[in-house]
Amino acid sequence: MSAGAAADGRRLIGARNRQKLLDAATGLFAQRGYRGTTTRDIAAAAGITERTLFRHVPSKAVLFREAVIGPVDEFVRAFSAGWNDRPRGSRESEVEVREFYDNLLVVIDQERSLLLALLAALAYEDHEGDFPDLDLTFAPMLDALAEILAVESDLRSWTLEPRIAVRLIVGMALSVTIHRDWLFAGGTLPERDLLVDQLTRFTVHGLAGVAR
């Protein structure tokens, strides 16, 4: 085997091990939270040694950040790419907003346990300063969405401040997904399609729900 082929093989094994680590960490963080999960647990679940784990990542905090942020970052990148591929203003406002909510709620629902673990970590668990900037990690993604909203606002004569409006929009989507158990306690949990519909109408038309 040539030196190049051997190097490629090592890189492939390294990439596979890193993915195993991320998959194992994602599952354990979702089940046990940040503090309830150890690097030894993660390594065992990934089928590698703890020593190998630290060859791939410097700390548990880095794995946590990747597990939580990765899916959201992927959503923002995909949304931005799709938006960039379309002519500006080519779709109705409701269509644009509905697609955004539809895709975002899928991501949040899939990552609900991890996002709950993130909220717990930020609120209660970071006593040792493991991830001092974790609360800022979403900021670049939100700012990227705000730039898109600013362009759309100019085209559609929307008057809300894009930086704030984007955070209100994402905040509503997070709330109805992450906090659904108490927001809808005592009643029937709405189907996702209905939530998307109501969020879209509220975002585009306000409390009236329809164009005036």
PDB file of N, CA and C in Angstrom, residues 130-203:
ATOM      1  N   ASP A 130     -17.679  25.736  31.101  1.00  0.00           N
ATOM      2  CA  ASP A 130     -17.304  24.831  30.012  1.00  0.00           C
ATOM      3  C   ASP A 130     -17.514  25.465  28.643  1.00  0.00           C
ATOM      4  N   PHE A 131     -18.582  26.200  28.495  1.00  0.00           N
ATOM      5  CA  PHE A 131     -18.889  26.786  27.189  1.00  0.00           C
ATOM      6  C   PHE A 131     -19.396  28.218  27.374  1.00  0.00           C
ATOM      7  N   PRO A 132     -18.503  29.145  27.697  1.00  0.00           N
ATOM      8  CA  PRO A 132     -18.917  30.519  27.984  1.00  0.00           C
ATOM      9  C   PRO A 132     -19.564  31.238  26.816  1.00  0.00           C
ATOM     10  N   ASP A 133     -19.269  30.811  25.589  1.00  0.00           N
ATOM     11  CA  ASP A 133     -19.821  31.501  24.420  1.00  0.00           C
ATOM     12  C   ASP A 133     -20.937  30.718  23.740  1.00  0.00           C
ATOM     13  N   LEU A 134     -21.431  29.658  24.396  1.00  0.00           N
ATOM     14  CA  LEU A 134     -22.444  28.833  23.748  1.00  0.00           C
ATOM     15  C   LEU A 134     -23.708  29.629  23.454  1.00  0.00           C
ATOM     16  N   ASP A 135     -24.054  30.567  24.338  1.00  0.00           N
ATOM     17  CA  ASP A 135     -25.261  31.358  24.122  1.00  0.00           C
ATOM     18  C   ASP A 135     -25.129  32.277  22.918  1.00  0.00           C
ATOM     19  N   LEU A 136     -23.901  32.478  22.441  1.00  0.00           N
ATOM     20  CA  LEU A 136     -23.681  33.342  21.272  1.00  0.00           C
ATOM     21  C   LEU A 136     -23.577  32.547  19.974  1.00  0.00           C
ATOM     22  N   THR A 137     -23.593  31.214  20.075  1.00  0.00           N
ATOM     23  CA  THR A 137     -23.323  30.391  18.904  1.00  0.00           C
ATOM     24  C   THR A 137     -24.392  30.560  17.839  1.00  0.00           C
ATOM     25  N   PHE A 138     -25.633  30.773  18.252  1.00  0.00           N
ATOM     26  CA  PHE A 138     -26.711  30.913  17.279  1.00  0.00           C
ATOM     27  C   PHE A 138     -26.748  32.301  16.634  1.00  0.00           C
ATOM     28  N   ALA A 139     -26.023  33.253  17.206  1.00  0.00           N
ATOM     29  CA  ALA A 139     -26.092  34.629  16.717  1.00  0.00           C
ATOM     30  C   ALA A 139     -25.748  34.771  15.234  1.00  0.00           C
ATOM     31  N   PRO A 140     -24.658  34.158  14.733  1.00  0.00           N
ATOM     32  CA  PRO A 140     -24.365  34.305  13.295  1.00  0.00           C
ATOM     33  C   PRO A 140     -25.466  33.745  12.399  1.00  0.00           C
ATOM     34  N   MET A 141     -26.107  32.652  12.824  1.00  0.00           N
ATOM     35  CA  MET A 141     -27.189  32.073  12.037  1.00  0.00           C
ATOM     36  C   MET A 141     -28.392  33.017  12.016  1.00  0.00           C
ATOM     37  N   LEU A 142     -28.721  33.573  13.171  1.00  0.00           N
ATOM     38  CA  LEU A 142     -29.840  34.507  13.239  1.00  0.00           C
ATOM     39  C   LEU A 142     -29.542  35.773  12.441  1.00  0.00           C
ATOM     40  N   ASP A 143     -28.287  36.220  12.495  1.00  0.00           N
ATOM     41  CA  ASP A 143     -27.919  37.404  11.717  1.00  0.00           C
ATOM     42  C   ASP A 143     -28.003  37.130  10.211  1.00  0.00           C
ATOM     43  N   ALA A 144     -27.638  35.908   9.802  1.00  0.00           N
ATOM     44  CA  ALA A 144     -27.752  35.545   8.384  1.00  0.00           C
ATOM     45  C   ALA A 144     -29.221  35.569   7.945  1.00  0.00           C
ATOM     46  N   LEU A 145     -30.104  35.058   8.782  1.00  0.00           N
ATOM     47  CA  LEU A 145     -31.539  35.101   8.464  1.00  0.00           C
ATOM     48  C   LEU A 145     -32.051  36.533   8.461  1.00  0.00           C
ATOM     49  N   ALA A 146     -31.518  37.365   9.354  1.00  0.00           N
ATOM     50  CA  ALA A 146     -31.932  38.765   9.398  1.00  0.00           C
ATOM     51  C   ALA A 146     -31.550  39.498   8.111  1.00  0.00           C
ATOM     52  N   GLU A 147     -30.397  39.148   7.538  1.00  0.00           N
ATOM     53  CA  GLU A 147     -29.996  39.764   6.269  1.00  0.00           C
ATOM     54  C   GLU A 147     -30.965  39.391   5.151  1.00  0.00           C
ATOM     55  N   ILE A 148     -31.419  38.139   5.157  1.00  0.00           N
ATOM     56  CA  ILE A 148     -32.412  37.720   4.161  1.00  0.00           C
ATOM     57  C   ILE A 148     -33.717  38.474   4.378  1.00  0.00           C
ATOM     58  N   LEU A 149     -34.132  38.574   5.639  1.00  0.00           N
ATOM     59  CA  LEU A 149     -35.381  39.270   5.937  1.00  0.00           C
ATOM     60  C   LEU A 149     -35.300  40.741   5.556  1.00  0.00           C
ATOM     61  N   ALA A 150     -34.129  41.344   5.696  1.00  0.00           N
ATOM     62  CA  ALA A 150     -33.972  42.750   5.325  1.00  0.00           C
ATOM     63  C   ALA A 150     -34.230  42.946   3.830  1.00  0.00           C
ATOM     64  N   VAL A 151     -33.703  42.034   3.017  1.00  0.00           N
ATOM     65  CA  VAL A 151     -33.937  42.116   1.563  1.00  0.00           C
ATOM     66  C   VAL A 151     -35.412  41.924   1.250  1.00  0.00           C
ATOM     67  N   GLU A 152     -36.016  40.895   1.865  1.00  0.00           N
ATOM     68  CA  GLU A 152     -37.436  40.627   1.643  1.00  0.00           C
ATOM     69  C   GLU A 152     -38.296  41.800   2.103  1.00  0.00           C
ATOM     70  N   SER A 153     -37.906  42.437   3.194  1.00  0.00           N
ATOM     71  CA  SER A 153     -38.672  43.571   3.719  1.00  0.00           C
ATOM     72  C   SER A 153     -38.674  44.735   2.742  1.00  0.00           C
ATOM     73  N   ASP A 154     -37.527  44.976   2.122  1.00  0.00           N
ATOM     74  CA  ASP A 154     -37.462  46.058   1.126  1.00  0.00           C
ATOM     75  C   ASP A 154     -38.367  45.764  -0.062  1.00  0.00           C
ATOM     76  N   LEU A 155     -38.395  44.505  -0.478  1.00  0.00           N
ATOM     77  CA  LEU A 155     -39.214  44.121  -1.626  1.00  0.00           C
ATOM     78  C   LEU A 155     -40.702  44.160  -1.307  1.00  0.00           C
ATOM     79  N   ARG A 156     -41.069  43.819  -0.073  1.00  0.00           N
ATOM     80  CA  ARG A 156     -42.479  43.628   0.274  1.00  0.00           C
ATOM     81  C   ARG A 156     -43.033  44.742   1.163  1.00  0.00           C
ATOM     82  N   SER A 157     -42.222  45.761   1.385  1.00  0.00           N
ATOM     83  CA  SER A 157     -42.631  46.920   2.192  1.00  0.00           C
ATOM     84  C   SER A 157     -42.999  46.532   3.625  1.00  0.00           C
ATOM     85  N   TRP A 158     -42.272  45.566   4.180  1.00  0.00           N
ATOM     86  CA  TRP A 158     -42.438  45.230   5.595  1.00  0.00           C
ATOM     87  C   TRP A 158     -41.658  46.257   6.409  1.00  0.00           C
ATOM     88  N   THR A 159     -42.183  46.613   7.575  1.00  0.00           N
ATOM     89  CA  THR A 159     -41.593  47.726   8.328  1.00  0.00           C
ATOM     90  C   THR A 159     -40.930  47.321   9.643  1.00  0.00           C
ATOM     91  N   LEU A 160     -41.024  46.063  10.045  1.00  0.00           N
ATOM     92  CA  LEU A 160     -40.375  45.640  11.283  1.00  0.00           C
ATOM     93  C   LEU A 160     -38.855  45.622  11.118  1.00  0.00           C
ATOM     94  N   GLU A 161     -38.146  45.831  12.218  1.00  0.00           N
ATOM     95  CA  GLU A 161     -36.687  45.810  12.198  1.00  0.00           C
ATOM     96  C   GLU A 161     -36.236  44.357  12.023  1.00  0.00           C
ATOM     97  N   PRO A 162     -35.528  44.025  10.936  1.00  0.00           N
ATOM     98  CA  PRO A 162     -35.221  42.627  10.617  1.00  0.00           C
ATOM     99  C   PRO A 162     -34.501  41.863  11.726  1.00  0.00           C
ATOM    100  N   ARG A 163     -33.546  42.504  12.400  1.00  0.00           N
ATOM    101  CA  ARG A 163     -32.786  41.795  13.438  1.00  0.00           C
ATOM    102  C   ARG A 163     -33.693  41.337  14.582  1.00  0.00           C
ATOM    103  N   ILE A 164     -34.632  42.179  14.949  1.00  0.00           N
ATOM    104  CA  ILE A 164     -35.575  41.819  16.016  1.00  0.00           C
ATOM    105  C   ILE A 164     -36.627  40.862  15.484  1.00  0.00           C
ATOM    106  N   ALA A 165     -37.167  41.156  14.304  1.00  0.00           N
ATOM    107  CA  ALA A 165     -38.257  40.351  13.749  1.00  0.00           C
ATOM    108  C   ALA A 165     -37.846  38.896  13.567  1.00  0.00           C
ATOM    109  N   VAL A 166     -36.620  38.663  13.108  1.00  0.00           N
ATOM    110  CA  VAL A 166     -36.177  37.290  12.881  1.00  0.00           C
ATOM    111  C   VAL A 166     -36.116  36.528  14.198  1.00  0.00           C
ATOM    112  N   ARG A 167     -35.722  37.199  15.257  1.00  0.00           N
ATOM    113  CA  ARG A 167     -35.643  36.543  16.561  1.00  0.00           C
ATOM    114  C   ARG A 167     -37.040  36.284  17.142  1.00  0.00           C
ATOM    115  N   LEU A 168     -37.982  37.144  16.859  1.00  0.00           N
ATOM    116  CA  LEU A 168     -39.369  36.893  17.267  1.00  0.00           C
ATOM    117  C   LEU A 168     -39.935  35.681  16.526  1.00  0.00           C
ATOM    118  N   ILE A 169     -39.630  35.596  15.240  1.00  0.00           N
ATOM    119  CA  ILE A 169     -40.116  34.485  14.419  1.00  0.00           C
ATOM    120  C   ILE A 169     -39.541  33.157  14.907  1.00  0.00           C
ATOM    121  N   VAL A 170     -38.225  33.114  15.072  1.00  0.00           N
ATOM    122  CA  VAL A 170     -37.582  31.885  15.543  1.00  0.00           C
ATOM    123  C   VAL A 170     -38.016  31.566  16.967  1.00  0.00           C
ATOM    124  N   GLY A 171     -38.180  32.606  17.781  1.00  0.00           N
ATOM    125  CA  GLY A 171     -38.623  32.406  19.156  1.00  0.00           C
ATOM    126  C   GLY A 171     -40.002  31.769  19.232  1.00  0.00           C
ATOM    127  N   MET A 172     -40.905  32.187  18.361  1.00  0.00           N
ATOM    128  CA  MET A 172     -42.242  31.572  18.343  1.00  0.00           C
ATOM    129  C   MET A 172     -42.158  30.108  17.951  1.00  0.00           C
ATOM    130  N   ALA A 173     -41.356  29.812  16.942  1.00  0.00           N
ATOM    131  CA  ALA A 173     -41.212  28.421  16.497  1.00  0.00           C
ATOM    132  C   ALA A 173     -40.612  27.554  17.598  1.00  0.00           C
ATOM    133  N   LEU A 174     -39.609  28.081  18.294  1.00  0.00           N
ATOM    134  CA  LEU A 174     -39.006  27.340  19.401  1.00  0.00           C
ATOM    135  C   LEU A 174     -40.019  27.105  20.516  1.00  0.00           C
ATOM    136  N   SER A 175     -40.772  28.138  20.843  1.00  0.00           N
ATOM    137  CA  SER A 175     -41.704  28.037  21.967  1.00  0.00           C
ATOM    138  C   SER A 175     -42.783  26.988  21.746  1.00  0.00           C
ATOM    139  N   VAL A 176     -43.411  27.006  20.576  1.00  0.00           N
ATOM    140  CA  VAL A 176     -44.526  26.077  20.356  1.00  0.00           C
ATOM    141  C   VAL A 176     -44.054  24.641  20.204  1.00  0.00           C
ATOM    142  N   THR A 177     -42.742  24.466  20.027  1.00  0.00           N
ATOM    143  CA  THR A 177     -42.188  23.112  19.918  1.00  0.00           C
ATOM    144  C   THR A 177     -41.571  22.659  21.234  1.00  0.00           C
ATOM    145  N   ILE A 178     -40.636  23.433  21.744  1.00  0.00           N
ATOM    146  CA  ILE A 178     -39.925  23.050  22.954  1.00  0.00           C
ATOM    147  C   ILE A 178     -40.829  23.117  24.187  1.00  0.00           C
ATOM    148  N   HIS A 179     -41.678  24.136  24.256  1.00  0.00           N
ATOM    149  CA  HIS A 179     -42.526  24.327  25.432  1.00  0.00           C
ATOM    150  C   HIS A 179     -43.975  23.887  25.210  1.00  0.00           C
ATOM    151  N   ARG A 180     -44.178  23.021  24.240  1.00  0.00           N
ATOM    152  CA  ARG A 180     -45.546  22.639  23.889  1.00  0.00           C
ATOM    153  C   ARG A 180     -46.293  21.961  25.031  1.00  0.00           C
ATOM    154  N   ASP A 181     -45.559  21.237  25.906  1.00  0.00           N
ATOM    155  CA  ASP A 181     -46.222  20.472  26.964  1.00  0.00           C
ATOM    156  C   ASP A 181     -47.008  21.354  27.912  1.00  0.00           C
ATOM    157  N   TRP A 182     -46.482  22.521  28.235  1.00  0.00           N
ATOM    158  CA  TRP A 182     -47.232  23.399  29.138  1.00  0.00           C
ATOM    159  C   TRP A 182     -48.020  24.473  28.393  1.00  0.00           C
ATOM    160  N   LEU A 183     -47.572  24.847  27.194  1.00  0.00           N
ATOM    161  CA  LEU A 183     -48.339  25.822  26.419  1.00  0.00           C
ATOM    162  C   LEU A 183     -49.713  25.284  26.033  1.00  0.00           C
ATOM    163  N   PHE A 184     -49.775  23.974  25.749  1.00  0.00           N
ATOM    164  CA  PHE A 184     -51.040  23.363  25.328  1.00  0.00           C
ATOM    165  C   PHE A 184     -51.568  22.374  26.359  1.00  0.00           C
ATOM    166  N   ALA A 185     -51.117  22.514  27.611  1.00  0.00           N
ATOM    167  CA  ALA A 185     -51.587  21.617  28.670  1.00  0.00           C
ATOM    168  C   ALA A 185     -53.095  21.744  28.846  1.00  0.00           C
ATOM    169  N   GLY A 186     -53.738  20.609  29.047  1.00  0.00           N
ATOM    170  CA  GLY A 186     -55.188  20.617  29.259  1.00  0.00           C
ATOM    171  C   GLY A 186     -55.996  20.595  27.980  1.00  0.00           C
ATOM    172  N   GLY A 187     -55.332  20.625  26.850  1.00  0.00           N
ATOM    173  CA  GLY A 187     -56.033  20.594  25.570  1.00  0.00           C
ATOM    174  C   GLY A 187     -55.324  19.657  24.609  1.00  0.00           C
ATOM    175  N   THR A 188     -55.833  19.602  23.401  1.00  0.00           N
ATOM    176  CA  THR A 188     -55.243  18.744  22.380  1.00  0.00           C
ATOM    177  C   THR A 188     -54.034  19.443  21.763  1.00  0.00           C
ATOM    178  N   LEU A 189     -52.941  18.719  21.640  1.00  0.00           N
ATOM    179  CA  LEU A 189     -51.755  19.272  21.005  1.00  0.00           C
ATOM    180  C   LEU A 189     -52.029  19.465  19.516  1.00  0.00           C
ATOM    181  N   PRO A 190     -51.878  20.689  18.996  1.00  0.00           N
ATOM    182  CA  PRO A 190     -52.163  20.938  17.580  1.00  0.00           C
ATOM    183  C   PRO A 190     -51.242  20.141  16.661  1.00  0.00           C
ATOM    184  N   GLU A 191     -51.761  19.731  15.527  1.00  0.00           N
ATOM    185  CA  GLU A 191     -50.923  19.090  14.514  1.00  0.00           C
ATOM    186  C   GLU A 191     -49.925  20.112  13.966  1.00  0.00           C
ATOM    187  N   ARG A 192     -48.796  19.610  13.490  1.00  0.00           N
ATOM    188  CA  ARG A 192     -47.761  20.524  12.995  1.00  0.00           C
ATOM    189  C   ARG A 192     -48.263  21.382  11.847  1.00  0.00           C
ATOM    190  N   ASP A 193     -49.065  20.803  10.945  1.00  0.00           N
ATOM    191  CA  ASP A 193     -49.576  21.585   9.816  1.00  0.00           C
ATOM    192  C   ASP A 193     -50.408  22.773  10.292  1.00  0.00           C
ATOM    193  N   LEU A 194     -51.183  22.560  11.361  1.00  0.00           N
ATOM    194  CA  LEU A 194     -52.001  23.656  11.894  1.00  0.00           C
ATOM    195  C   LEU A 194     -51.106  24.711  12.547  1.00  0.00           C
ATOM    196  N   LEU A 195     -50.089  24.268  13.259  1.00  0.00           N
ATOM    197  CA  LEU A 195     -49.162  25.222  13.859  1.00  0.00           C
ATOM    198  C   LEU A 195     -48.467  26.063  12.789  1.00  0.00           C
ATOM    199  N   VAL A 196     -48.031  25.393  11.725  1.00  0.00           N
ATOM    200  CA  VAL A 196     -47.372  26.113  10.624  1.00  0.00           C
ATOM    201  C   VAL A 196     -48.329  27.131  10.016  1.00  0.00           C
ATOM    202  N   ASP A 197     -49.568  26.717   9.823  1.00  0.00           N
ATOM    203  CA  ASP A 197     -50.566  27.617   9.249  1.00  0.00           C
ATOM    204  C   ASP A 197     -50.784  28.849  10.135  1.00  0.00           C
ATOM    205  N   GLN A 198     -50.943  28.629  11.447  1.00  0.00           N
ATOM    206  CA  GLN A 198     -51.202  29.738  12.354  1.00  0.00           C
ATOM    207  C   GLN A 198     -49.990  30.643  12.508  1.00  0.00           C
ATOM    208  N   LEU A 199     -48.812  30.059  12.573  1.00  0.00           N
ATOM    209  CA  LEU A 199     -47.598  30.866  12.656  1.00  0.00           C
ATOM    210  C   LEU A 199     -47.414  31.714  11.397  1.00  0.00           C
ATOM    211  N   THR A 200     -47.714  31.118  10.251  1.00  0.00           N
ATOM    212  CA  THR A 200     -47.584  31.843   8.984  1.00  0.00           C
ATOM    213  C   THR A 200     -48.549  33.016   8.917  1.00  0.00           C
ATOM    214  N   ARG A 201     -49.805  32.764   9.250  1.00  0.00           N
ATOM    215  CA  ARG A 201     -50.800  33.843   9.204  1.00  0.00           C
ATOM    216  C   ARG A 201     -50.458  34.953  10.190  1.00  0.00           C
ATOM    217  N   PHE A 202     -50.056  34.558  11.387  1.00  0.00           N
ATOM    218  CA  PHE A 202     -49.728  35.547  12.404  1.00  0.00           C
ATOM    219  C   PHE A 202     -48.532  36.390  11.973  1.00  0.00           C
ATOM    220  N   THR A 203     -47.531  35.749  11.370  1.00  0.00           N
ATOM    221  CA  THR A 203     -46.327  36.454  10.938  1.00  0.00           C
ATOM    222  C   THR A 203     -46.613  37.415   9.786  1.00  0.00           C
TER     223      THR A 203
END
